[in-house]
Coordinates of C-alpha atoms in Angstrom, one line a residue:
Chain A
M1 CA -165.0 -22.4 -55.8
S2 CA -167.6 -23.3 -53.6
S3 CA -167.1 -23.1 -49.8
E4 CA -168.4 -26.5 -49.5
L5 CA -165.9 -29.2 -49.4
L6 CA -168.1 -32.2 -50.1
Q7 CA -171.4 -31.9 -51.7
I8 CA -173.7 -34.8 -52.1
K9 CA -177.5 -34.0 -54.0
N10 CA -180.0 -36.9 -54.0
L11 CA -177.6 -39.5 -54.3
H12 CA -179.0 -42.9 -55.3
K13 CA -177.1 -46.5 -55.3
R14 CA -178.6 -49.7 -56.2
F15 CA -177.1 -53.6 -56.1
G16 CA -179.7 -54.7 -58.8
D17 CA -182.9 -54.4 -57.6
L18 CA -182.2 -53.4 -54.1
E19 CA -181.7 -49.5 -53.7
V20 CA -179.1 -48.9 -50.3
L21 CA -179.2 -45.2 -50.8
K22 CA -182.3 -43.4 -51.7
G23 CA -181.6 -39.9 -51.9
I24 CA -179.0 -38.5 -49.4
D25 CA -178.1 -35.2 -49.5
L26 CA -175.0 -33.5 -47.4
T27 CA -172.6 -31.0 -47.3
M28 CA -169.2 -30.4 -45.7
K29 CA -167.3 -27.7 -45.1
H30 CA -163.7 -27.5 -44.4
G31 CA -162.6 -28.6 -40.8
D32 CA -165.9 -30.5 -40.5
V33 CA -165.8 -34.1 -38.6
V34 CA -168.9 -35.6 -39.7
S35 CA -169.9 -39.4 -38.0
L36 CA -172.1 -41.6 -40.4
I37 CA -173.7 -44.0 -37.5
G38 CA -176.9 -46.4 -37.9
S39 CA -177.3 -50.4 -38.2
S40 CA -175.6 -52.3 -40.3
G41 CA -177.3 -51.9 -44.0
S42 CA -178.3 -48.7 -43.7
G43 CA -176.4 -47.5 -46.3
K44 CA -173.3 -46.1 -44.1
T45 CA -170.6 -47.6 -45.8
T46 CA -171.5 -47.6 -49.1
L47 CA -172.0 -43.5 -48.3
L48 CA -168.5 -43.3 -48.0
R49 CA -167.6 -45.7 -50.5
C50 CA -169.5 -43.4 -53.2
V51 CA -167.5 -40.3 -52.4
N52 CA -164.2 -41.6 -53.9
L53 CA -166.0 -43.3 -56.2
L54 CA -165.2 -47.6 -54.9
E55 CA -168.8 -47.7 -55.7
D56 CA -170.4 -46.5 -58.9
Y57 CA -173.9 -44.2 -58.2
E58 CA -176.7 -44.5 -59.9
E59 CA -178.1 -41.4 -59.5
G60 CA -177.5 -37.6 -57.9
V61 CA -174.0 -35.8 -57.6
V62 CA -170.9 -36.3 -55.4
A63 CA -168.7 -33.3 -56.0
V64 CA -165.6 -32.6 -53.9
E65 CA -165.0 -28.9 -53.7
G66 CA -167.6 -27.9 -56.8
E67 CA -165.7 -31.1 -59.0
Q68 CA -168.1 -33.9 -59.6
I69 CA -167.0 -37.2 -58.8
G70 CA -166.8 -40.1 -61.7
Y71 CA -169.2 -38.6 -63.7
K72 CA -169.9 -35.7 -66.4
N73 CA -172.7 -34.6 -68.2
K74 CA -172.6 -34.2 -72.0
A75 CA -175.9 -33.6 -73.7
G76 CA -178.2 -34.2 -71.2
R77 CA -176.6 -37.9 -70.7
R78 CA -174.2 -39.3 -67.8
I79 CA -171.4 -40.3 -69.0
R80 CA -168.4 -41.6 -66.6
L81 CA -164.8 -40.3 -66.5
P82 CA -162.2 -41.7 -68.1
E83 CA -160.4 -44.3 -65.5
K84 CA -156.8 -42.1 -65.4
E85 CA -159.4 -38.8 -64.6
I86 CA -161.5 -40.6 -61.7
A87 CA -157.6 -42.0 -60.4
R88 CA -157.2 -38.4 -60.4
Q89 CA -160.0 -37.6 -58.3
R90 CA -159.7 -40.4 -55.9
A91 CA -156.7 -38.9 -54.7
M92 CA -158.4 -35.8 -53.8
T93 CA -160.1 -37.5 -50.9
G94 CA -158.0 -40.0 -48.7
M95 CA -159.6 -43.4 -47.2
A96 CA -158.6 -45.7 -44.1
F97 CA -160.5 -49.5 -44.1
Q98 CA -161.4 -51.7 -41.9
H99 CA -159.2 -53.8 -42.9
F100 CA -156.2 -51.5 -43.0
N101 CA -155.6 -53.3 -46.6
L102 CA -152.1 -52.9 -46.5
F103 CA -150.1 -53.9 -49.1
P104 CA -148.5 -57.0 -47.0
H105 CA -144.7 -57.1 -49.7
M106 CA -143.8 -53.4 -49.1
S107 CA -142.5 -52.4 -45.5
A108 CA -144.6 -49.7 -43.7
I109 CA -142.8 -46.5 -45.1
R110 CA -142.9 -47.9 -49.1
N111 CA -146.6 -48.5 -48.9
V112 CA -147.0 -45.0 -47.6
M113 CA -144.4 -43.8 -50.3
L114 CA -146.2 -45.8 -53.0
G115 CA -148.7 -42.9 -54.0
L116 CA -146.8 -40.1 -53.1
V117 CA -143.9 -41.6 -55.8
K118 CA -146.8 -43.2 -58.3
T119 CA -149.6 -40.3 -58.5
K120 CA -147.5 -37.1 -57.1
K121 CA -144.6 -38.5 -59.1
M122 CA -142.4 -37.3 -56.5
A123 CA -138.6 -38.2 -56.4
K124 CA -138.1 -41.4 -54.1
D125 CA -136.1 -39.3 -51.2
E126 CA -138.7 -36.6 -51.3
A127 CA -141.4 -39.1 -51.0
Y128 CA -139.0 -40.6 -48.5
A129 CA -138.8 -38.2 -46.2
I130 CA -142.9 -37.1 -46.6
A131 CA -143.6 -40.8 -45.5
E132 CA -141.1 -40.5 -41.9
K133 CA -142.7 -37.1 -41.0
W134 CA -145.9 -38.7 -41.6
L135 CA -144.8 -42.0 -39.9
G136 CA -143.7 -40.0 -37.0
R137 CA -146.9 -38.5 -36.5
V138 CA -149.0 -41.5 -36.1
G139 CA -145.9 -43.0 -34.2
M140 CA -144.6 -45.6 -36.2
L141 CA -141.6 -44.1 -37.4
E142 CA -139.6 -46.2 -35.4
R143 CA -141.3 -49.3 -37.3
K144 CA -141.0 -48.0 -40.5
D145 CA -138.5 -50.9 -42.0
H146 CA -141.1 -53.7 -40.3
F147 CA -143.7 -55.6 -42.7
P148 CA -147.5 -55.4 -42.6
G149 CA -147.2 -59.0 -40.8
Q150 CA -144.9 -58.1 -38.5
L151 CA -147.0 -55.1 -37.0
S152 CA -150.5 -56.1 -34.5
G153 CA -153.5 -54.6 -35.7
G154 CA -153.4 -51.8 -34.5
Q155 CA -150.5 -50.4 -35.4
Q156 CA -151.0 -51.6 -39.2
Q157 CA -154.0 -49.3 -38.8
R158 CA -151.8 -46.5 -38.0
V159 CA -149.6 -47.3 -41.0
A160 CA -152.7 -47.1 -43.5
I161 CA -153.7 -43.7 -42.1
A162 CA -150.4 -42.3 -42.5
R163 CA -150.5 -43.5 -45.9
A164 CA -153.4 -42.2 -46.8
I165 CA -152.7 -38.3 -44.8
A166 CA -149.3 -38.6 -46.3
M167 CA -151.4 -37.9 -50.2
N168 CA -152.4 -34.6 -48.6
P169 CA -156.4 -35.4 -49.3
K170 CA -158.6 -32.6 -48.8
L171 CA -161.0 -35.1 -47.2
M172 CA -160.4 -38.0 -44.8
L173 CA -162.7 -41.1 -45.0
F174 CA -162.6 -43.4 -42.4
D175 CA -164.7 -47.0 -42.8
E176 CA -165.0 -48.4 -39.5
V177 CA -161.2 -48.2 -39.0
T178 CA -161.4 -49.7 -35.6
S179 CA -164.1 -52.5 -36.1
A180 CA -161.5 -55.2 -36.8
L181 CA -159.4 -54.4 -33.9
D182 CA -158.7 -55.7 -30.2
P183 CA -160.2 -54.0 -27.8
E184 CA -157.2 -52.9 -26.2
L185 CA -156.0 -51.5 -29.6
V186 CA -159.0 -49.1 -30.3
N187 CA -158.0 -46.1 -28.4
E188 CA -154.4 -46.1 -30.1
V189 CA -156.2 -45.8 -33.4
L190 CA -158.8 -43.5 -32.2
A191 CA -155.8 -41.2 -30.6
V192 CA -154.4 -40.2 -34.1
I193 CA -157.6 -39.6 -35.5
L194 CA -158.6 -37.4 -32.7
D195 CA -155.2 -35.4 -32.9
L196 CA -156.1 -34.8 -36.9
A197 CA -159.2 -33.6 -36.2
K198 CA -157.8 -31.1 -33.5
E199 CA -156.1 -29.7 -36.5
G200 CA -158.4 -29.1 -38.7
M201 CA -158.4 -32.8 -41.1
T202 CA -161.9 -32.7 -42.6
M203 CA -163.2 -35.9 -41.9
L204 CA -166.4 -38.3 -42.9
L205 CA -166.1 -41.4 -40.7
V206 CA -168.0 -44.4 -40.5
T207 CA -168.3 -45.8 -37.0
H208 CA -169.7 -48.0 -34.4
E209 CA -168.1 -46.2 -31.7
M210 CA -171.0 -43.9 -30.1
Q211 CA -168.5 -42.1 -27.3
F212 CA -165.8 -41.4 -30.3
A213 CA -168.4 -40.2 -32.7
H214 CA -169.8 -37.7 -29.8
D215 CA -166.1 -36.5 -28.8
V216 CA -164.4 -36.2 -32.1
S217 CA -167.7 -34.5 -34.3
N218 CA -169.1 -31.5 -34.7
R219 CA -172.0 -33.1 -36.8
V220 CA -173.7 -36.7 -36.5
I221 CA -175.4 -38.0 -39.0
F222 CA -178.0 -41.4 -38.2
M223 CA -178.4 -43.6 -41.3
Q224 CA -182.0 -45.2 -41.3
D225 CA -183.1 -48.0 -44.3
G226 CA -180.7 -45.7 -46.8
R227 CA -182.4 -41.9 -46.0
I228 CA -180.7 -39.8 -43.4
G229 CA -183.2 -40.4 -40.4
E230 CA -181.9 -37.5 -38.3
E231 CA -178.7 -35.2 -38.2
G232 CA -177.4 -32.7 -35.7
P233 CA -174.6 -31.8 -33.4
P234 CA -173.3 -34.9 -31.2
Q235 CA -174.6 -33.6 -27.7
E236 CA -177.9 -32.9 -29.2
M237 CA -178.6 -36.1 -31.1
F238 CA -176.8 -38.5 -28.1
K239 CA -178.9 -36.3 -25.3
N240 CA -181.9 -35.8 -26.9
P241 CA -183.1 -38.3 -30.1
K242 CA -185.8 -37.2 -31.9
T243 CA -187.1 -40.3 -33.4
E244 CA -188.0 -43.3 -32.1
R245 CA -185.6 -45.4 -34.5
L246 CA -182.4 -43.2 -32.9
S247 CA -183.7 -43.8 -29.6
E248 CA -183.7 -47.2 -29.7
F249 CA -180.0 -47.7 -31.8
L250 CA -178.2 -45.8 -29.2
K251 CA -179.8 -47.7 -26.2
S252 CA -178.5 -51.2 -28.1
S253 CA -175.2 -49.6 -28.7
K254 CA -175.2 -48.9 -25.0
F255 CA -174.7 -45.4 -24.9
Chain B
M1 CA -118.1 -104.7 -66.7
E2 CA -121.3 -102.9 -68.7
I3 CA -120.9 -100.4 -66.6
T4 CA -117.3 -99.6 -67.8
Q5 CA -118.0 -100.0 -71.2
A6 CA -121.3 -97.9 -70.9
L7 CA -118.6 -95.5 -69.3
N8 CA -116.6 -95.3 -72.2
A9 CA -119.7 -95.7 -74.5
I10 CA -120.7 -92.5 -73.0
W11 CA -116.9 -90.5 -73.3
A12 CA -116.5 -91.5 -76.9
T13 CA -119.7 -90.1 -77.8
R14 CA -119.6 -87.0 -75.5
F15 CA -119.8 -84.6 -78.0
A16 CA -123.0 -85.6 -79.2
I17 CA -124.4 -86.1 -75.9
L18 CA -123.5 -83.0 -74.8
D19 CA -125.2 -81.2 -78.4
G20 CA -128.3 -83.2 -76.7
I21 CA -128.0 -82.0 -73.4
W22 CA -127.7 -78.3 -75.0
N23 CA -130.7 -78.8 -77.0
T24 CA -132.9 -79.9 -74.3
I25 CA -131.8 -77.0 -72.0
Q26 CA -132.2 -74.4 -75.2
I27 CA -135.7 -76.0 -75.7
S28 CA -136.9 -76.1 -72.2
L29 CA -135.7 -72.4 -71.5
L30 CA -137.2 -71.1 -74.4
S31 CA -140.7 -72.8 -73.7
I32 CA -140.7 -71.8 -70.4
F33 CA -139.7 -68.5 -71.1
L34 CA -142.1 -67.3 -74.2
G35 CA -144.5 -69.2 -72.4
T36 CA -144.4 -67.8 -69.4
L37 CA -144.5 -64.6 -70.8
L38 CA -147.9 -65.5 -72.6
G39 CA -149.2 -67.4 -70.3
V40 CA -149.0 -63.8 -67.8
V41 CA -151.1 -62.5 -70.7
V42 CA -153.5 -65.0 -70.8
G43 CA -153.6 -65.2 -66.9
L44 CA -154.5 -61.4 -67.2
I45 CA -157.6 -62.0 -69.8
L46 CA -158.8 -64.4 -67.9
T47 CA -158.8 -62.3 -64.9
Y48 CA -159.7 -58.9 -66.1
G49 CA -160.5 -59.5 -69.9
H50 CA -163.8 -58.1 -71.4
I51 CA -166.1 -61.4 -71.4
A52 CA -165.9 -62.0 -75.1
V53 CA -162.4 -62.2 -75.4
R54 CA -162.5 -64.2 -72.2
V55 CA -164.7 -66.9 -73.6
V56 CA -162.1 -67.3 -76.4
I57 CA -159.1 -67.5 -74.3
R58 CA -161.1 -70.2 -71.9
I59 CA -161.3 -72.3 -74.3
Y60 CA -157.6 -71.5 -75.9
T61 CA -156.1 -72.8 -72.1
D62 CA -158.9 -75.8 -72.0
F63 CA -158.2 -77.2 -75.5
L64 CA -154.7 -77.0 -74.6
R65 CA -154.8 -78.5 -71.4
G66 CA -156.6 -81.2 -72.6
T67 CA -154.6 -81.8 -75.1
P68 CA -151.9 -84.6 -74.8
V69 CA -148.6 -83.0 -75.1
F70 CA -147.7 -85.0 -77.6
V71 CA -150.6 -84.3 -80.1
L72 CA -149.8 -80.8 -79.8
I73 CA -146.0 -81.2 -81.0
L74 CA -147.5 -83.7 -83.6
A75 CA -149.7 -80.7 -84.9
C76 CA -147.6 -78.4 -84.7
F77 CA -145.2 -80.0 -86.9
Y78 CA -147.5 -81.6 -89.3
I79 CA -150.9 -79.3 -89.7
L80 CA -148.5 -75.5 -89.6
S81 CA -146.7 -77.0 -92.7
V82 CA -149.8 -77.7 -94.6
I83 CA -151.4 -74.3 -93.9
G84 CA -147.9 -72.9 -95.4
V85 CA -146.1 -72.2 -92.2
D86 CA -142.7 -73.4 -92.2
L87 CA -141.5 -74.0 -88.9
S88 CA -138.4 -76.7 -88.7
A89 CA -138.7 -79.4 -85.8
F90 CA -137.1 -77.8 -83.6
Q91 CA -138.7 -74.6 -83.9
A92 CA -142.3 -76.4 -83.8
G93 CA -141.4 -78.4 -81.1
V94 CA -140.8 -75.2 -79.1
F95 CA -143.8 -73.4 -80.2
A96 CA -146.1 -76.4 -79.2
L97 CA -144.4 -76.7 -76.0
T98 CA -144.7 -72.9 -75.7
L99 CA -148.4 -73.1 -76.1
F100 CA -148.7 -75.9 -73.5
C101 CA -147.1 -73.5 -71.2
S102 CA -148.7 -71.1 -71.4
S103 CA -152.1 -72.6 -70.8
H104 CA -150.9 -73.7 -67.4
V105 CA -149.2 -70.6 -66.5
G106 CA -152.3 -68.3 -67.3
E107 CA -154.6 -70.5 -65.2
I108 CA -151.8 -70.4 -62.7
V109 CA -151.5 -66.6 -63.0
R110 CA -155.8 -66.2 -62.9
G111 CA -155.7 -68.3 -59.8
G112 CA -153.0 -66.0 -57.9
L113 CA -154.5 -62.9 -59.1
Q114 CA -158.2 -64.1 -57.7
A115 CA -156.6 -64.8 -54.4
I116 CA -155.4 -61.2 -53.8
P117 CA -158.3 -60.0 -51.8
K118 CA -160.7 -56.9 -53.2
G119 CA -159.3 -54.4 -50.4
Q120 CA -155.6 -54.3 -52.1
T121 CA -157.2 -53.2 -55.5
E122 CA -159.3 -50.9 -53.5
A123 CA -156.7 -49.3 -51.2
A124 CA -154.3 -48.6 -54.0
M125 CA -157.4 -47.0 -56.0
S126 CA -157.9 -44.8 -53.1
I127 CA -154.3 -43.2 -53.2
G128 CA -155.0 -42.8 -57.1
L129 CA -153.2 -45.5 -58.7
T130 CA -154.9 -46.0 -62.2
F131 CA -155.4 -49.7 -63.1
S132 CA -151.7 -50.4 -64.4
E133 CA -150.2 -48.8 -61.6
T134 CA -152.0 -51.1 -59.7
F135 CA -151.2 -54.3 -61.4
F136 CA -147.3 -53.8 -61.4
S137 CA -147.1 -52.3 -58.1
V138 CA -149.6 -54.4 -55.6
L139 CA -151.4 -57.2 -57.5
L140 CA -148.7 -58.9 -59.6
P141 CA -146.0 -58.8 -56.8
Q142 CA -148.0 -60.9 -54.6
A143 CA -149.2 -62.9 -57.7
L144 CA -145.7 -63.9 -58.6
R145 CA -144.7 -64.8 -55.1
Q146 CA -147.8 -66.9 -54.9
I147 CA -147.7 -69.0 -57.7
L148 CA -143.9 -69.4 -57.7
P149 CA -144.1 -73.3 -56.3
T150 CA -146.7 -74.0 -58.6
W151 CA -144.8 -72.5 -61.6
V152 CA -141.5 -74.2 -60.9
N153 CA -143.6 -77.5 -61.1
T154 CA -144.7 -76.0 -64.7
A155 CA -141.3 -75.9 -65.5
T156 CA -140.2 -79.0 -64.5
E157 CA -143.1 -80.6 -66.7
I158 CA -142.3 -78.6 -69.3
V159 CA -138.0 -80.3 -69.4
K160 CA -139.8 -83.7 -69.1
A161 CA -141.7 -83.0 -72.1
S162 CA -139.5 -81.7 -74.0
T163 CA -137.9 -85.7 -74.7
L164 CA -141.5 -85.7 -76.7
L165 CA -139.4 -83.7 -79.2
S166 CA -137.6 -86.7 -80.1
I167 CA -140.6 -88.4 -82.3
I168 CA -140.5 -85.2 -84.6
G169 CA -136.5 -85.7 -85.2
V170 CA -135.2 -83.0 -82.7
V171 CA -132.0 -84.7 -81.3
E172 CA -132.7 -83.6 -77.6
L173 CA -131.0 -85.3 -74.4
L174 CA -133.4 -88.4 -75.3
L175 CA -132.6 -88.8 -78.8
S176 CA -129.0 -88.7 -78.8
V177 CA -128.5 -91.3 -75.8
Q178 CA -131.4 -93.7 -78.1
Q179 CA -128.7 -93.1 -80.8
I180 CA -126.0 -94.5 -78.9
I181 CA -128.2 -97.3 -77.3
S182 CA -128.8 -98.9 -81.4
R183 CA -125.0 -98.9 -81.9
T184 CA -124.0 -100.2 -78.3
F185 CA -127.1 -102.2 -77.1
L186 CA -126.0 -100.5 -73.4
S187 CA -130.0 -99.5 -73.0
L188 CA -130.1 -100.0 -69.0
E189 CA -127.3 -97.9 -68.1
L190 CA -127.8 -95.2 -70.6
Y191 CA -131.3 -94.7 -70.2
F192 CA -130.2 -94.6 -66.3
F193 CA -127.9 -91.5 -67.4
A194 CA -130.2 -89.8 -69.3
G195 CA -132.7 -90.4 -66.5
F196 CA -129.9 -89.0 -64.2
V197 CA -129.5 -86.2 -66.4
F198 CA -133.4 -84.8 -66.6
F199 CA -133.3 -85.5 -62.7
L200 CA -130.4 -83.0 -62.6
I201 CA -132.0 -80.4 -64.9
N202 CA -134.8 -80.4 -62.8
F203 CA -133.2 -80.7 -59.5
A204 CA -131.3 -77.5 -60.5
I205 CA -134.8 -76.2 -61.6
E206 CA -136.1 -76.8 -58.1
K207 CA -133.0 -75.2 -56.3
G208 CA -133.2 -72.3 -57.9
G209 CA -136.9 -71.8 -57.4
R210 CA -137.1 -72.5 -53.6
Y211 CA -133.9 -70.1 -53.2
I212 CA -136.0 -67.4 -55.5
E213 CA -138.5 -68.4 -52.9
R214 CA -136.4 -67.5 -49.9
K215 CA -135.3 -64.0 -51.0
V216 CA -138.4 -63.0 -51.9
A217 CA -140.2 -64.2 -49.1
I218 CA -142.2 -61.3 -47.1
P219 CA -141.2 -61.0 -43.6
N220 CA -143.8 -62.2 -40.4

């Protein structure tokens, strides 16, 4: 097993004629927290979604702990893995979404339990105990029997994070998790993520919160037209941007 | 006077009428049940099926929905026997209503499934669920809740359409009443009675539907 947790090599992704990722290389070690920043359309979210194959990719390799996600090479040809295999691989990573995507017909705790019972084949009471533990961690234990429609956006997002983390993923993906939230609800969600980062959770985040990217990450990647424009430790990136594009971007994001 | 006469006539023929009611209920429940099962499969194919299969099923639903139920019943009764499928009038009638029901339910299910945001599937996949697990745990429960009111409506249409089976000689409620009318000439009273019983059956279905709707409503 390689020491790299996530390895992306020469990743290309097209939507029809439009090439949105034009050769991305990225490696992450255990415990890394990497933020992807950049203007909309630069490919941040698509890159994130290729990691758990919510988007197929046409060229290159995405590998988690040395295992290529979604495809294998057989006699020089690239073959998509069977659906069951891909489902197993997807559970290696956890994902939190911009619009939470909680299951509206299930209570908070049943949302968290679903993956444990279906994917991890746990007994109900074992899954219940784990779900309770993680709901407690995100401060939602008291509302475990509430349905998503009865929760605020910030609370829903915290449950959604618990749902992903409870699966014990090797890597957490956060896709603009605060973009759909009212401003006063942003901090409660960021606090949860910061907390997880402190505990050594490996994370890849897409965010528009520059201050947060600065505080939480040990590396920031500035995406630009489907390529990595600039990358480095946040202190350096934000203080001394090397490229004109990044300094303009930082100015427009009021950092 | 006619009212008493009618009541007497109904009482005197109560067993024939009860048979008719029982037939109507059997035909309706069977057709709704089988039509719904088939309809869910049709809806699934219309939503997720391979393009070639989808086209075939699309033609199936459009054809059935664009044909009068009356014609369907006649076709199932007369044409099937020509090609060697020997069904009783009852069976042919239930078969026709099942096809009719499945085309409507299929279309409703397709609409219900497509109305669910894509994020639901993505969230389920991101925690490692396979497609069938996603379908049964996440998509279907949401779709069923959403289509319930429309489905109840289809069910009541099937009950009403069951009267058309009288044309191929199935003695359901309407035909049993007609047979009494031909002996007693109390057409107004007895048709009114038949109409009232149909109303009661559909009223029960609608009440039942509302009850389930309330039972499975998602708190918010």
